[in-house]
N, CA, C and O of each residue as an XYZ file, in Angstrom:
588
protein
N     -84.136     97.726     46.939
C     -84.723     98.924     47.476
C     -85.170     98.745     48.910
O     -85.041     97.659     49.475
N     -85.679     99.774     49.483
C     -86.155     99.776     50.863
C     -87.549     99.168     50.908
O     -88.433     99.600     50.168
N     -87.763     98.167     51.770
C     -88.990     97.414     51.764
C     -90.005     97.833     52.807
O     -91.134     97.343     52.781
N     -89.642     98.747     53.753
C     -90.579     99.216     54.728
C     -91.602    100.139     54.100
O     -91.268    100.858     53.158
N     -92.820    100.148     54.576
C     -93.793    101.096     54.044
C     -93.319    102.516     54.388
O     -92.754    102.743     55.458
N     -93.552    103.464     53.478
C     -92.999    104.849     53.701
C     -93.462    105.522     54.965
O     -92.745    106.374     55.491
N     -94.646    105.176     55.487
C     -95.110    105.828     56.696
C     -94.388    105.326     57.941
O     -94.624    105.834     59.037
N     -93.512    104.336     57.786
C     -92.776    103.833     58.905
C     -91.296    104.187     58.801
O     -90.499    103.785     59.649
N     -90.932    104.925     57.782
C     -89.517    105.182     57.505
C     -89.211    106.659     57.641
O     -89.993    107.518     57.232
N     -88.042    106.937     58.231
C     -87.471    108.273     58.216
C     -86.022    108.135     57.842
O     -85.386    107.127     58.151
N     -85.500    109.129     57.186
C     -84.103    109.089     56.757
C     -83.202    108.993     57.986
O     -83.503    109.559     59.038
N     -82.071    108.254     57.833
C     -81.078    108.265     58.925
C     -80.544    109.663     59.112
O     -80.737    110.527     58.257
N     -79.876    109.891     60.224
C     -79.265    111.181     60.496
C     -77.832    111.184     59.990
O     -77.245    110.126     59.763
N     -77.275    112.363     59.814
C     -75.894    112.505     59.307
C     -75.083    113.185     60.379
O     -75.452    114.270     60.827
N     -73.980    112.581     60.810
C     -73.133    113.232     61.824
C     -72.355    114.350     61.178
O     -72.083    114.328     59.978
N     -71.998    115.335     61.992
C     -71.221    116.464     61.515
C     -69.779    116.427     62.047
O     -68.988    117.338     61.802
N     -69.466    115.363     62.771
C     -68.123    115.178     63.310
C     -67.804    113.692     63.239
O     -68.575    112.910     62.683
N     -66.645    113.300     63.814
C     -66.286    111.880     63.782
C     -67.195    111.084     64.696
O     -67.876    111.652     65.549
N     -67.209    109.814     64.529
C     -68.139    108.898     65.232
C     -67.994    108.966     66.742
O     -68.993    109.019     67.459
N     -66.749    108.966     67.237
C     -66.512    109.030     68.696
C     -67.056    110.295     69.298
O     -67.743    110.251     70.318
N     -66.761    111.427     68.686
C     -67.243    112.712     69.195
C     -68.744    112.773     69.168
O     -69.361    113.192     70.147
N     -69.365    112.355     68.045
C     -70.816    112.407     67.926
C     -71.472    111.500     68.946
O     -72.513    111.862     69.494
N     -70.901    110.329     69.226
C     -71.470    109.437     70.221
C     -71.395    110.017     71.609
O     -72.376    109.974     72.352
N     -70.213    110.578     71.990
C     -70.073    111.218     73.333
C     -71.067    112.356     73.503
O     -71.690    112.478     74.557
N     -71.223    113.184     72.488
C     -72.153    114.309     72.589
C     -73.593    113.798     72.706
O     -74.400    114.374     73.436
N     -73.914    112.710     71.984
C     -75.273    112.166     72.063
C     -75.557    111.653     73.446
O     -76.645    111.885     73.971
N     -74.611    110.956     74.062
C     -74.809    110.445     75.427
C     -75.036    111.617     76.377
O     -75.956    111.580     77.194
N     -74.218    112.640     76.281
C     -74.320    113.846     77.138
C     -75.684    114.504     76.927
O     -76.430    114.701     77.886
N     -76.009    114.840     75.698
C     -77.198    115.644     75.439
C     -78.498    114.897     75.675
O     -79.463    115.464     76.186
N     -78.523    113.602     75.298
C     -79.722    112.810     75.523
C     -79.937    112.521     76.995
O     -81.068    112.539     77.479
N     -78.851    112.253     77.709
C     -78.964    112.006     79.180
C     -79.572    113.223     79.871
O     -80.408    113.070     80.762
N     -79.175    114.400     79.486
C     -79.706    115.625     80.105
C     -81.198    115.807     79.797
O     -81.972    116.229     80.657
N     -81.580    115.490     78.584
C     -82.954    115.750     78.167
C     -83.921    114.647     78.551
O     -85.111    114.913     78.724
N     -83.444    113.409     78.692
C     -84.326    112.271     79.016
C     -84.113    111.820     80.452
O     -84.361    110.656     80.767
N     -83.663    112.700     81.324
C     -83.523    112.426     82.741
C     -82.671    111.170     83.052
O     -82.968    110.421     83.983
N     -81.644    110.970     82.278
C     -80.719    109.848     82.556
C     -81.270    108.477     82.274
O     -80.630    107.480     82.605
N     -82.476    108.391     81.655
C     -83.056    107.064     81.307
C     -82.465    106.572     80.009
O     -83.161    106.394     79.009
N     -81.165    106.357     80.048
C     -80.469    105.988     78.800
C     -79.507    104.841     79.092
O     -78.795    104.850     80.096
N     -79.497    103.880     78.220
C     -78.583    102.733     78.338
C     -77.618    102.853     77.143
O     -78.032    103.072     76.005
N     -76.347    102.705     77.440
C     -75.362    102.809     76.365
C     -74.552    101.531     76.253
O     -74.295    100.845     77.243
N     -74.162    101.230     75.042
C     -73.210    100.163     74.782
C     -72.115    100.825     73.957
O     -72.155    100.809     72.726
N     -71.124    101.417     74.654
C     -70.126    102.264     74.021
C     -69.321    101.515     72.979
O     -68.976    102.090     71.946
N     -69.013    100.254     73.215
C     -68.177     99.513     72.251
C     -68.938     99.274     70.930
O     -68.331     99.021     69.889
N     -70.248     99.357     70.996
C     -71.054     99.152     69.773
C     -71.677    100.448     69.267
O     -72.437    100.426     68.299
N     -71.367    101.586     69.909
C     -71.942    102.862     69.525
C     -73.461    102.812     69.458
O     -74.080    103.245     68.486
N     -74.042    102.266     70.527
C     -75.504    102.028     70.579
C     -76.085    102.724     71.791
O     -75.509    102.657     72.877
N     -77.206    103.386     71.630
C     -77.921    104.007     72.737
C     -79.336    103.471     72.750
O     -79.924    103.224     71.697
N     -79.889    103.290     73.951
C     -81.294    102.868     74.108
C     -81.951    103.784     75.108
O     -81.437    103.971     76.211
N     -83.090    104.364     74.739
C     -83.889    105.231     75.610
C     -85.242    104.625     75.840
O     -85.820    104.028     74.932
N     -85.758    104.766     77.035
C     -87.150    104.403     77.301
C     -87.925    105.680     77.512
O     -87.588    106.479     78.386
N     -88.976    105.883     76.706
C     -89.777    107.089     76.765
C     -91.229    106.724     76.930
O     -91.628    105.598     76.635
N     -92.035    107.679     77.405
C     -93.463    107.445     77.531
C     -94.055    107.147     76.189
O     -93.729    107.798     75.196
N     -94.946    106.141     76.150
C     -95.566    105.732     74.889
C     -96.855    106.460     74.610
O     -97.303    107.279     75.413
N     -97.444    106.168     73.490
C     -98.705    106.795     73.085
C     -99.857    106.260     73.905
O    -100.710    107.029     74.347
N     -99.900    104.971     74.115
C    -100.953    104.368     74.942
C    -100.700    104.743     76.380
O     -99.554    104.715     76.828
N    -101.745    105.097     77.124
C    -101.576    105.518     78.520
C    -100.809    104.463     79.354
O    -101.147    103.280     79.349
N     -99.783    104.927     80.058
C     -98.959    104.046     80.898
C     -97.995    103.147     80.149
O     -97.359    102.294     80.769
N     -97.863    103.303     78.844
C     -96.971    102.432     78.088
C     -95.614    103.075     77.877
O     -95.417    104.251     78.182
N     -94.705    102.316     77.368
C     -93.341    102.735     77.108
C     -92.964    102.462     75.669
O     -93.335    101.429     75.112
N     -92.228    103.380     75.061
C     -91.645    103.184     73.751
C     -90.133    103.089     73.890
O     -89.535    103.707     74.771
N     -89.543    102.327     73.029
C     -88.089    102.190     72.979
C     -87.548    103.020     71.828
O     -88.009    102.896     70.694
N     -86.557    103.877     72.126
C     -85.872    104.632     71.074
C     -84.437    104.102     71.037
O     -83.704    104.163     72.024
N     -84.062    103.580     69.866
C     -82.746    103.031     69.709
C     -81.930    103.866     68.716
O     -82.448    104.276     67.677
N     -80.680    104.114     69.028
C     -79.810    104.942     68.189
C     -78.505    104.185     67.975
O     -77.847    103.763     68.926
N     -78.148    104.025     66.702
C     -76.945    103.295     66.359
C     -76.091    104.143     65.430
O     -76.544    104.547     64.359
N     -74.859    104.414     65.837
C     -73.920    105.188     65.073
C     -73.132    104.249     64.173
O     -72.331    103.439     64.640
N     -73.379    104.377     62.860
C     -72.735    103.490     61.907
C     -71.227    103.648     61.801
O     -70.666    104.668     62.200
N     -70.575    102.617     61.255
C     -69.125    102.620     61.161
C     -68.621    103.566     60.094
O     -67.575    104.192     60.264
N     -69.351    103.680     58.993
C     -68.848    104.460     57.865
C     -69.910    105.471     57.432
O     -71.107    105.265     57.628
N     -69.434    106.569     56.836
C     -70.334    107.495     56.192
C     -71.017    108.487     57.130
O     -71.792    109.327     56.670
N     -70.750    108.409     58.425
C     -71.359    109.341     59.366
C     -72.897    109.183     59.514
O     -73.599    110.146     59.820
N     -73.388    107.978     59.296
C     -74.808    107.716     59.386
C     -75.212    107.294     60.772
O     -74.539    106.478     61.403
N     -76.330    107.857     61.259
C     -76.867    107.484     62.572
C     -78.311    106.985     62.317
O     -79.168    107.737     61.854
N     -78.542    105.743     62.621
C     -79.868    105.159     62.506
C     -80.657    105.301     63.795
O     -80.146    105.017     64.878
N     -81.889    105.736     63.679
C     -82.740    105.954     64.862
C     -84.036    105.194     64.629
O     -84.613    105.235     63.542
N     -84.480    104.503     65.664
C     -85.734    103.755     65.562
C     -86.544    103.959     66.816
O     -85.988    103.963     67.914
N     -87.838    104.126     66.682
C     -88.752    104.202     67.830
C     -89.751    103.077     67.680
O     -90.463    103.006     66.678
N     -89.810    102.206     68.655
C     -90.695    101.059     68.603
C     -91.616    101.112     69.805
O     -91.164    101.199     70.947
N     -92.940    101.058     69.530
C     -93.926    101.054     70.591
C     -94.027     99.650     71.192
O     -94.071     98.659     70.463
N     -94.063     99.575     72.516
C     -94.285     98.265     73.157
C     -95.756     97.896     73.126
O     -96.120     96.721     73.067
N     -96.602     98.932     73.169
C     -98.045     98.763     73.053
C     -98.468     99.561     71.836
O     -98.306    100.781     71.799
N     -99.011     98.876     70.837
C     -99.370     99.565     69.611
C    -100.866     99.936     69.596
O    -101.709     99.231     70.151
N    -101.147    101.031     68.960
C    -102.512    101.489     68.736
C    -102.716    101.584     67.229
O    -101.762    101.801     66.482
N    -103.961    101.421     66.781
C    -104.196    101.619     65.335
C    -103.880    103.016     64.930
O    -104.138    103.947     65.693
N    -103.320    103.210     63.740
C    -103.058    104.566     63.297
C    -104.329    105.339     63.031
O    -105.357    104.747     62.703
N    -104.275    106.664     63.168
C    -105.480    107.421     62.854
C    -105.838    107.272     61.383
O    -104.958    107.009     60.564
N    -107.089    107.429     61.033
C    -107.520    107.184     59.652
C    -107.027    108.216     58.629
O    -107.057    107.968     57.423
N    -106.579    109.363     59.118
C    -106.098    110.420     58.188
C    -105.237    111.404     58.963
O    -105.189    111.363     60.192
N    -104.568    112.272     58.255
C    -103.808    113.317     58.876
C    -103.771    114.531     57.980
O    -103.744    114.402     56.756
N    -103.769    115.705     58.571
C    -103.783    116.932     57.763
C    -102.619    117.849     58.103
O    -102.522    118.952     57.565
N    -101.731    117.404     58.991
C    -100.552    118.223     59.327
C     -99.422    117.976     58.328
O     -99.272    116.866     57.818
N     -98.649    118.988     58.059
C     -97.467    118.825     57.199
C     -96.533    117.796     57.803
O     -96.381    117.717     59.023
N     -95.923    117.025     56.960
C     -94.999    115.937     57.307
C     -95.725    114.699     57.819
O     -95.058    113.707     58.114
N     -96.997    114.697     57.938
C     -97.705    113.534     58.385
C     -97.907    112.599     57.229
O     -98.405    112.994     56.174
N     -97.527    111.374     57.422
C     -97.794    110.308     56.437
C     -98.612    109.291     57.185
O     -98.057    108.511     57.959
N     -99.864    109.271     56.990
C    -100.825    108.380     57.598
C    -100.215    107.199     58.357
O    -100.249    106.064     57.881
N     -99.678    107.465     59.499
C     -99.039    106.461     60.341
C     -98.986    107.027     61.749
O     -99.682    107.992     62.063
N     -98.166    106.430     62.592
C     -98.131    106.883     63.977
C     -97.183    108.087     64.119
O     -95.961    107.935     64.120
N     -97.765    109.266     64.238
C     -96.980    110.483     64.306
C     -96.220    110.585     65.629
O     -95.199    111.271     65.691
N     -96.675    109.944     66.652
C     -95.986    110.044     67.959
C     -94.569    109.465     67.866
O     -93.626    110.080     68.363
N     -94.401    108.287     67.237
C     -93.078    107.735     67.061
C     -92.229    108.617     66.161
O     -91.047    108.832     66.428
N     -92.828    109.123     65.101
C     -92.103    110.004     64.177
C     -91.629    111.245     64.952
O     -90.483    111.661     64.784
N     -92.473    111.837     65.784
C     -92.095    113.007     66.538
C     -90.999    112.734     67.568
O     -90.193    113.617     67.863
N     -90.965    111.527     68.109
C     -89.869    111.167     69.046
C     -88.547    111.103     68.312
O     -87.532    111.559     68.838
N     -88.531    110.540     67.093
C     -87.317    110.488     66.316
C     -86.870    111.911     65.931
O     -85.682    112.229     65.985
N     -87.829    112.754     65.546
C     -87.518    114.138     65.214
C     -86.960    114.883     66.415
O     -86.060    115.710     66.270
N     -87.490    114.594     67.606
C     -86.947    115.223     68.824
C     -85.521    114.805     69.076
O     -84.712    115.647     69.466
N     -85.170    113.563     68.877
C     -83.813    113.117     69.032
C     -82.920    113.832     68.040
O     -81.813    114.241     68.389
N     -83.380    113.988     66.815
C     -82.607    114.721     65.792
C     -82.335    116.169     66.224
O     -81.225    116.676     66.060
N     -83.371    116.830     66.781
C     -83.206    118.223     67.230
C     -82.235    118.312     68.404
O     -81.376    119.194     68.438
N     -82.369    117.407     69.358
C     -81.485    117.424     70.531
C     -80.040    117.220     70.119
O     -79.145    117.898     70.623
N     -79.808    116.292     69.208
C     -78.447    116.015     68.768
C     -77.936    117.028     67.731
O     -76.738    117.085     67.453
N     -78.835    117.809     67.174
C     -78.443    118.785     66.198
C     -77.948    118.148     64.891
O     -77.097    118.703     64.196
N     -78.488    117.000     64.584
C     -78.054    116.294     63.371
C     -79.134    116.344     62.286
O     -80.306    116.075     62.552
N     -78.730    116.689     61.074
C     -79.703    116.737     59.989
C     -79.958    115.326     59.429
O     -79.173    114.400     59.633
N     -81.085    115.206     58.717
C     -81.377    113.978     58.023
C     -80.380    113.807     56.893
O     -79.983    114.789     56.265
N     -79.966    112.569     56.623
C     -78.980    112.294     55.598
C     -79.466    112.765     54.222
O     -78.649    113.116     53.371
N     -80.776    112.778     53.997
C     -81.294    113.180     52.693
C     -81.896    114.599     52.712
O     -82.695    114.949     51.843
N     -81.512    115.400     53.697
C     -82.121    116.766     53.869
C     -81.940    117.614     52.642
O     -82.874    118.305     52.235
N     -80.786    117.588     52.043
C     -80.563    118.405     50.857
C     -81.452    117.991     49.694
O     -82.063    118.839     49.043
N     -81.527    116.666     49.426
C     -82.326    116.191     48.323
C     -83.808    116.464     48.592
O     -84.548    116.819     47.675
N     -84.245    116.299     49.854
C     -85.667    116.531     50.161
C     -86.013    118.006     50.003
O     -87.098    118.329     49.518
N     -85.123    118.905     50.398
C     -85.400    120.330     50.280
C     -85.550    120.720     48.803
O     -86.382    121.558     48.457
N     -84.747    120.110     47.951
C     -84.776    120.457     46.535
C     -85.930    119.837     45.763
O     -86.473    120.468     44.857
N     -86.323    118.585     46.114
C     -87.252    117.898     45.263
C     -88.559    117.452     45.905
O     -89.496    117.092     45.193
N     -88.644    117.466     47.216
C     -89.834    116.900     47.863
C     -90.996    117.888     47.850
O     -90.793    119.102     47.883
N     -92.194    117.363     47.801
C     -93.401    118.175     47.843
C     -94.404    117.473     48.731
O     -94.699    116.298     48.510
N     -94.929    118.147     49.713
C     -95.927    117.550     50.575
C     -97.307    117.992     50.148
O     -97.527    119.185     49.934
N     -98.230    117.084     50.020
C     -99.596    117.367     49.643
C    -100.509    116.598     50.569
O    -100.336    115.388     50.710
N    -101.482    117.244     51.212
C    -102.443    116.470     52.014
C    -103.080    115.396     51.178
O    -103.462    115.661     50.038
N    -103.212    114.191     51.696
C    -103.682    113.073     50.935
C    -105.049    113.276     50.301
O    -105.274    112.860     49.164
N    -105.963    113.911     51.025
C    -107.322    114.072     50.505
C    -107.424    115.142     49.433
O    -108.408    115.179     48.695
N    -106.430    116.013     49.331
C    -106.437    117.086     48.354
C    -105.380    116.846     47.279
O    -105.031    117.764     46.537
N    -104.879    115.643     47.193
C    -103.775    115.353     46.292
C    -104.290    115.187     44.873
O    -105.023    114.245     44.573
N    -103.909    116.092     44.019
C    -104.249    115.983     42.604
C    -103.013    115.675     41.774
O    -103.081    115.637     40.546
N    -101.861    115.449     42.454
C    -100.611    115.153     41.747
C    -100.726    113.741     41.146
O    -101.264    112.824     41.767
N    -100.215    113.602     39.946
C    -100.142    112.249     39.369
C     -98.920    111.573     39.944
O     -97.966    112.239     40.345
N     -98.944    110.257     39.988
C     -97.813    109.491     40.492
C     -96.740    109.527     39.415
O     -97.015    109.206     38.259
N     -95.509    109.918     39.780
C     -94.441    109.954     38.763
C     -94.130    108.569     38.229
O     -94.032    107.612     38.997
N     -93.979    108.459     36.949
C     -93.700    107.181     36.321
C     -92.224    107.080     35.881
O     -91.752    106.003     35.517
N     -91.511    108.206     35.920
C     -90.138    108.221     35.438
C     -89.106    108.047     36.512
O     -87.918    108.239     36.254
N     -89.521    107.683     37.735
C     -88.576    107.494     38.832
C     -88.292    106.035     39.074
O     -89.206    105.211     39.039
N     -87.071    105.705     39.312
C     -86.681    104.348     39.732
C     -86.351    104.442     41.209
O     -85.288    104.942     41.576
N     -87.248    103.969     42.059
C     -87.110    104.171     43.507
C     -85.925    103.413     44.079
O     -85.500    103.705     45.197
N     -85.375    102.446     43.345
C     -84.179    101.747     43.839
C     -82.943    102.638     43.787
O     -81.919    102.301     44.380
N     -83.022    103.761     43.093
C     -81.879    104.689     42.990
C     -81.677    105.479     44.284
O     -80.623    106.086     44.473
N     -82.647    105.481     45.157
C     -82.571    106.329     46.355
C     -82.085    105.579     47.527
O     -81.962    106.143     48.614
């Protein structure tokens, strides 16, 4: 199964075209939106962006890798200067972690027009509940390794 804590994980993106076309569009669209601050390694289908970080004057790295099979695009945002996460959150989609990095990955998804690979399953089965008001019991009939 996936070993990262859930507040640090987001589903990979799903391409809607072939890998070459999706990569070329990503370079074009992200270069326009991030003022050309983009490094590409075309032979490896890899993009690297430097964006303003959460800490004043800091930089975050956004990395995008277009997988070989299945139309999967992995996106990661890594802070060069980390801050402690806020003690709670009350916004929808917030999972007590660093929302700034999560929002940067969501912005990349919007710019590229790519849905999350698990968007269909999440729409059908996911339920968001603020942590302090959560009266849901933890499901015992799920095997998380199946996801």
